[in-house]
mmCIF file of C-alpha atoms in Angstrom:
data_model
loop_
_atom_site.group_PDB
_atom_site.id
_atom_site.type_symbol
_atom_site.label_atom_id
_atom_site.label_comp_id
_atom_site.label_asym_id
_atom_site.label_seq_id
_atom_site.Cartn_x
_atom_site.Cartn_y
_atom_site.Cartn_z
ATOM 1 C CA UNK A 16 0.000 0.000 0.000
ATOM 2 C CA UNK A 17 1.488 3.366 -1.030
ATOM 3 C CA UNK A 18 1.142 6.400 1.214
ATOM 4 C CA UNK A 19 -1.421 7.921 -1.209
ATOM 5 C CA UNK A 20 -3.453 4.701 -1.225
ATOM 6 C CA UNK A 21 -3.350 4.591 2.564
ATOM 7 C CA UNK A 22 -4.528 8.194 2.885
ATOM 8 C CA UNK A 23 -7.378 7.501 0.461
ATOM 9 C CA UNK A 24 -8.367 4.443 2.492
ATOM 10 C CA UNK A 25 -8.351 6.552 5.679
ATOM 11 C CA UNK A 26 -10.612 9.125 4.013
ATOM 12 C CA UNK A 27 -13.018 6.394 2.871
ATOM 13 C CA UNK A 28 -13.091 4.838 6.345
ATOM 14 C CA UNK A 29 -13.802 8.219 7.952
ATOM 15 C CA UNK A 30 -16.650 8.861 5.540
ATOM 16 C CA UNK A 31 -18.088 5.494 6.523
ATOM 17 C CA UNK A 32 -17.742 6.332 10.241
ATOM 18 C CA UNK A 33 -19.488 9.681 9.697
ATOM 19 C CA UNK A 34 -22.308 7.938 7.867
ATOM 20 C CA UNK A 35 -22.684 5.283 10.599
ATOM 21 C CA UNK A 36 -22.694 8.019 13.251
ATOM 22 C CA UNK A 37 -25.567 9.851 11.572
ATOM 23 C CA UNK A 38 -27.546 6.600 11.499
ATOM 24 C CA UNK A 39 -26.770 6.005 15.203
ATOM 25 C CA UNK A 40 -27.855 9.598 15.903
ATOM 26 C CA UNK A 41 -31.193 9.061 14.128
ATOM 27 C CA UNK A 42 -31.815 5.901 16.153
ATOM 28 C CA UNK A 43 -30.908 7.707 19.400
ATOM 29 C CA UNK A 44 -33.491 10.385 18.634
ATOM 30 C CA UNK A 45 -36.077 7.777 17.650
ATOM 31 C CA UNK A 46 -35.361 5.990 20.932
ATOM 32 C CA UNK A 47 -35.767 9.256 22.856
ATOM 33 C CA UNK A 48 -39.194 9.792 21.278
ATOM 34 C CA UNK A 49 -40.334 6.303 22.311
ATOM 35 C CA UNK A 50 -38.946 6.819 25.837
ATOM 36 C CA UNK A 51 -40.899 10.087 26.029
ATOM 37 C CA UNK A 52 -44.061 8.225 25.029
ATOM 38 C CA UNK A 53 -43.330 5.631 27.747
ATOM 39 C CA UNK A 54 -43.057 8.532 30.216
ATOM 40 C CA UNK A 55 -46.428 9.950 29.162
ATOM 41 C CA UNK A 56 -48.179 6.579 29.481
ATOM 42 C CA UNK A 57 -46.575 5.959 32.884
ATOM 43 C CA UNK A 58 -47.620 9.365 34.208
ATOM 44 C CA UNK A 59 -51.169 8.751 33.044
ATOM 45 C CA UNK A 60 -51.221 5.343 34.740
ATOM 46 C CA UNK A 61 -49.456 6.667 37.856
ATOM 47 C CA UNK A 62 -46.531 4.249 37.429
ATOM 48 C CA UNK A 63 -42.965 5.019 38.606
ATOM 49 C CA UNK A 64 -40.670 6.432 35.882
ATOM 50 C CA UNK A 65 -37.591 4.583 37.102
ATOM 51 C CA UNK A 66 -37.713 0.788 36.905
ATOM 52 C CA UNK A 67 -34.388 -0.974 37.543
ATOM 53 C CA UNK A 68 -35.828 -4.315 36.356
ATOM 54 C CA UNK A 69 -36.565 -2.851 32.943
ATOM 55 C CA UNK A 70 -32.995 -1.522 32.702
ATOM 56 C CA UNK A 71 -31.678 -5.020 33.338
ATOM 57 C CA UNK A 72 -33.861 -6.214 30.459
ATOM 58 C CA UNK A 73 -32.351 -3.544 28.192
ATOM 59 C CA UNK A 74 -28.792 -4.650 29.062
ATOM 60 C CA UNK A 75 -29.755 -8.300 28.674
ATOM 61 C CA UNK A 76 -31.243 -7.595 25.234
ATOM 62 C CA UNK A 77 -28.111 -5.940 23.853
ATOM 63 C CA UNK A 78 -25.446 -8.064 25.505
ATOM 64 C CA UNK A 79 -27.038 -11.390 24.480
ATOM 65 C CA UNK A 80 -27.506 -10.164 20.886
ATOM 66 C CA UNK A 81 -23.969 -8.837 20.608
ATOM 67 C CA UNK A 82 -21.780 -10.717 18.147
ATOM 68 C CA UNK A 83 -18.819 -8.324 18.471
ATOM 69 C CA UNK A 84 -16.190 -7.104 17.773
ATOM 70 C CA UNK A 85 -17.242 -4.627 20.497
ATOM 71 C CA UNK A 86 -16.860 -6.505 23.833
ATOM 72 C CA UNK A 87 -20.020 -7.016 25.967
ATOM 73 C CA UNK A 88 -18.745 -4.757 28.791
ATOM 74 C CA UNK A 89 -18.175 -1.957 26.258
ATOM 75 C CA UNK A 90 -21.697 -2.454 24.864
ATOM 76 C CA UNK A 91 -23.087 -2.288 28.399
ATOM 77 C CA UNK A 92 -21.236 0.963 29.159
ATOM 78 C CA UNK A 93 -22.459 2.614 25.941
ATOM 79 C CA UNK A 94 -26.052 1.667 26.766
ATOM 80 C CA UNK A 95 -25.627 2.836 30.371
ATOM 81 C CA UNK A 96 -24.752 6.267 28.951
ATOM 82 C CA UNK A 97 -27.714 6.168 26.516
ATOM 83 C CA UNK A 98 -30.159 5.214 29.297
ATOM 84 C CA UNK A 99 -28.717 7.840 31.616
ATOM 85 C CA UNK A 100 -29.022 10.630 29.021
ATOM 86 C CA UNK A 101 -32.637 9.686 28.242
ATOM 87 C CA UNK A 102 -33.475 9.602 31.948
ATOM 88 C CA UNK A 103 -32.127 13.145 32.226
ATOM 89 C CA UNK A 104 -34.313 14.247 29.295
ATOM 90 C CA UNK A 105 -37.341 12.710 31.061
ATOM 91 C CA UNK A 106 -36.445 14.404 34.333
ATOM 92 C CA UNK A 107 -36.013 17.816 32.688
ATOM 93 C CA UNK A 108 -39.396 17.409 31.003
ATOM 94 C CA UNK A 109 -41.088 16.497 34.283
ATOM 95 C CA UNK A 110 -39.597 19.508 36.076
ATOM 96 C CA UNK A 111 -40.700 21.767 33.202
ATOM 97 C CA UNK A 112 -44.231 20.337 33.380
ATOM 98 C CA UNK A 113 -44.417 20.707 37.146
ATOM 99 C CA UNK A 114 -43.258 24.330 36.826
ATOM 100 C CA UNK A 115 -45.970 24.818 34.187
ATOM 101 C CA UNK A 116 -48.614 23.344 36.521
ATOM 102 C CA UNK A 117 -47.411 25.494 39.393
ATOM 103 C CA UNK A 118 -47.728 28.604 37.234
ATOM 104 C CA UNK A 119 -51.187 27.586 36.094
ATOM 105 C CA UNK A 120 -52.115 27.022 39.737
ATOM 106 C CA UNK A 121 -51.088 30.564 40.594
ATOM 107 C CA UNK A 122 -53.352 32.128 37.984
ATOM 108 C CA UNK B 5 -56.901 5.318 28.195
ATOM 109 C CA UNK B 6 -57.801 2.303 30.379
ATOM 110 C CA UNK B 7 -55.149 0.610 32.491
ATOM 111 C CA UNK B 8 -55.128 -2.387 30.111
ATOM 112 C CA UNK B 9 -54.678 -0.090 27.089
ATOM 113 C CA UNK B 10 -51.847 1.722 28.876
ATOM 114 C CA UNK B 11 -50.065 -1.509 29.735
ATOM 115 C CA UNK B 12 -50.377 -2.663 26.123
ATOM 116 C CA UNK B 13 -48.953 0.636 24.937
ATOM 117 C CA UNK B 14 -46.004 0.249 27.355
ATOM 118 C CA UNK B 15 -45.322 -3.250 26.011
ATOM 119 C CA UNK B 16 -45.412 -1.970 22.427
ATOM 120 C CA UNK B 17 -43.052 0.902 23.266
ATOM 121 C CA UNK B 18 -40.618 -1.440 24.980
ATOM 122 C CA UNK B 19 -40.608 -3.761 21.983
ATOM 123 C CA UNK B 20 -39.784 -0.743 19.820
ATOM 124 C CA UNK B 21 -36.941 0.270 22.174
ATOM 125 C CA UNK B 22 -35.517 -3.274 22.101
ATOM 126 C CA UNK B 23 -35.661 -3.252 18.305
ATOM 127 C CA UNK B 24 -33.964 0.179 18.081
ATOM 128 C CA UNK B 25 -31.271 -0.991 20.530
ATOM 129 C CA UNK B 26 -30.409 -4.007 18.374
ATOM 130 C CA UNK B 27 -30.055 -1.687 15.375
ATOM 131 C CA UNK B 28 -27.814 0.660 17.402
ATOM 132 C CA UNK B 29 -25.781 -2.375 18.510
ATOM 133 C CA UNK B 30 -25.282 -3.491 14.892
ATOM 134 C CA UNK B 31 -24.092 -0.008 13.936
ATOM 135 C CA UNK B 32 -21.723 0.101 16.932
ATOM 136 C CA UNK B 33 -20.131 -3.161 15.816
ATOM 137 C CA UNK B 34 -19.962 -1.963 12.200
ATOM 138 C CA UNK B 35 -18.298 1.242 13.467
ATOM 139 C CA UNK B 36 -15.808 -0.821 15.504
ATOM 140 C CA UNK B 37 -14.835 -2.801 12.400
ATOM 141 C CA UNK B 38 -14.184 0.406 10.430
ATOM 142 C CA UNK B 39 -12.195 1.874 13.351
ATOM 143 C CA UNK B 40 -10.105 -1.318 13.404
ATOM 144 C CA UNK B 41 -9.425 -0.910 9.694
ATOM 145 C CA UNK B 42 -8.388 2.714 10.326
ATOM 146 C CA UNK B 43 -5.979 1.397 12.975
ATOM 147 C CA UNK B 44 -4.448 -1.117 10.559
ATOM 148 C CA UNK B 45 -3.937 1.536 7.849
ATOM 149 C CA UNK B 46 -2.438 3.977 10.368
ATOM 150 C CA UNK B 47 -0.005 1.392 11.713
ATOM 151 C CA UNK B 48 1.090 0.557 8.177
ATOM 152 C CA UNK B 49 1.612 4.260 7.400
ATOM 153 C CA UNK B 50 3.250 4.926 10.771
ATOM 154 C CA UNK B 51 0.605 7.513 11.725
ATOM 155 C CA UNK B 52 -0.443 8.209 15.346
ATOM 156 C CA UNK B 53 -3.572 6.311 16.489
ATOM 157 C CA UNK B 54 -4.924 9.169 18.578
ATOM 158 C CA UNK B 55 -5.892 12.332 16.685
ATOM 159 C CA UNK B 56 -7.807 14.925 18.725
ATOM 160 C CA UNK B 57 -8.657 16.940 15.588
ATOM 161 C CA UNK B 58 -10.466 13.966 14.092
ATOM 162 C CA UNK B 59 -12.466 13.543 17.323
ATOM 163 C CA UNK B 60 -13.602 17.150 17.040
ATOM 164 C CA UNK B 61 -14.792 16.384 13.506
ATOM 165 C CA UNK B 62 -16.785 13.415 14.817
ATOM 166 C CA UNK B 63 -18.511 15.590 17.438
ATOM 167 C CA UNK B 64 -19.113 18.349 14.880
ATOM 168 C CA UNK B 65 -20.677 15.847 12.478
ATOM 169 C CA UNK B 66 -23.220 14.519 14.974
ATOM 170 C CA UNK B 67 -24.059 17.728 16.823
ATOM 171 C CA UNK B 68 -24.665 19.752 13.646
ATOM 172 C CA UNK B 69 -26.842 16.986 12.167
ATOM 173 C CA UNK B 70 -28.860 16.528 15.340
ATOM 174 C CA UNK B 71 -32.510 17.561 15.039
ATOM 175 C CA UNK B 72 -33.454 16.352 18.538
ATOM 176 C CA UNK B 73 -35.288 15.601 20.773
ATOM 177 C CA UNK B 74 -31.986 14.451 22.341
ATOM 178 C CA UNK B 75 -30.110 17.652 23.329
ATOM 179 C CA UNK B 76 -26.708 18.302 21.669
ATOM 180 C CA UNK B 77 -24.780 17.947 24.958
ATOM 181 C CA UNK B 78 -26.381 14.524 25.484
ATOM 182 C CA UNK B 79 -25.464 13.492 21.926
ATOM 183 C CA UNK B 80 -21.887 14.617 22.554
ATOM 184 C CA UNK B 81 -21.651 12.604 25.797
ATOM 185 C CA UNK B 82 -22.987 9.430 24.120
ATOM 186 C CA UNK B 83 -20.419 9.772 21.328
ATOM 187 C CA UNK B 84 -17.647 10.492 23.840
ATOM 188 C CA UNK B 85 -18.455 7.103 25.389
ATOM 189 C CA UNK B 86 -18.562 5.393 21.971
ATOM 190 C CA UNK B 87 -15.193 6.888 20.938
ATOM 191 C CA UNK B 88 -13.665 6.003 24.296
ATOM 192 C CA UNK B 89 -14.806 2.365 24.114
ATOM 193 C CA UNK B 90 -13.451 1.961 20.593
ATOM 194 C CA UNK B 91 -10.139 3.521 21.613
ATOM 195 C CA UNK B 92 -9.887 0.895 24.368
ATOM 196 C CA UNK B 93 -10.570 -1.880 21.840
ATOM 197 C CA UNK B 94 -7.772 -0.467 19.647
ATOM 198 C CA UNK B 95 -5.399 -0.251 22.605
ATOM 199 C CA UNK B 96 -6.122 -3.841 23.705
ATOM 200 C CA UNK B 97 -5.490 -5.040 20.156
ATOM 201 C CA UNK B 98 -2.165 -3.187 19.965
ATOM 202 C CA UNK B 99 -0.991 -4.635 23.283
ATOM 203 C CA UNK B 100 -1.984 -8.141 22.134
ATOM 204 C CA UNK B 101 -0.074 -7.655 18.870
ATOM 205 C CA UNK B 102 3.015 -6.334 20.637
ATOM 206 C CA UNK B 103 2.897 -9.336 23.001
ATOM 207 C CA UNK B 104 2.631 -11.577 19.928
ATOM 208 C CA UNK B 105 5.646 -9.919 18.330
ATOM 209 C CA UNK B 106 7.637 -10.195 21.568
ATOM 210 C CA UNK B 107 6.874 -13.932 21.726
ATOM 211 C CA UNK B 108 7.860 -14.409 18.105
ATOM 212 C CA UNK B 109 11.096 -12.543 18.835
ATOM 213 C CA UNK B 110 11.931 -14.971 21.621
ATOM 214 C CA UNK B 111 11.630 -18.018 19.430
#
């Protein structure tokens, strides 16, 4: 492989990474929308937002379906971050709604 | 919405989340394979594995293409985790290769 060939291969690989990242991003946003719907249903039913058992199911789903090369512990850590970020979005939304209700109550 | 309808909706949402997660997982593994190829090309060209400028490009790519509802800071933190995990995979592979070379050298 010449230096020019190598640089071209690097460029191609980076384009592929950028493309994969945009697809991951779209799925993350789709996931956030579904998680928000879960939050709405739970509030309407009066169910707790945080359910550790469900989180275990999420980890079980991805780690058992993982064929690599990313190791299972790495997969788990990435999904821990995803779950944590979506929980923060939910929390921010709840606080905003409660503030909205409080303001309405004052009128 | 009755309680039964709500529970059914929760089940449907969770199935959708599980499905999205498997698609994210596939993309993470595809990304890992491309990152491994980048590592091989870089080693052959004698280029450094770690390039902070390229990481900035990765963050720029996903944050500028993000249309939400996941906030940009959350997107950045998820990709920080993804990049970090793949860097660890690269590092482990390099150490394994160096150990392999050392063993070969002893023969």
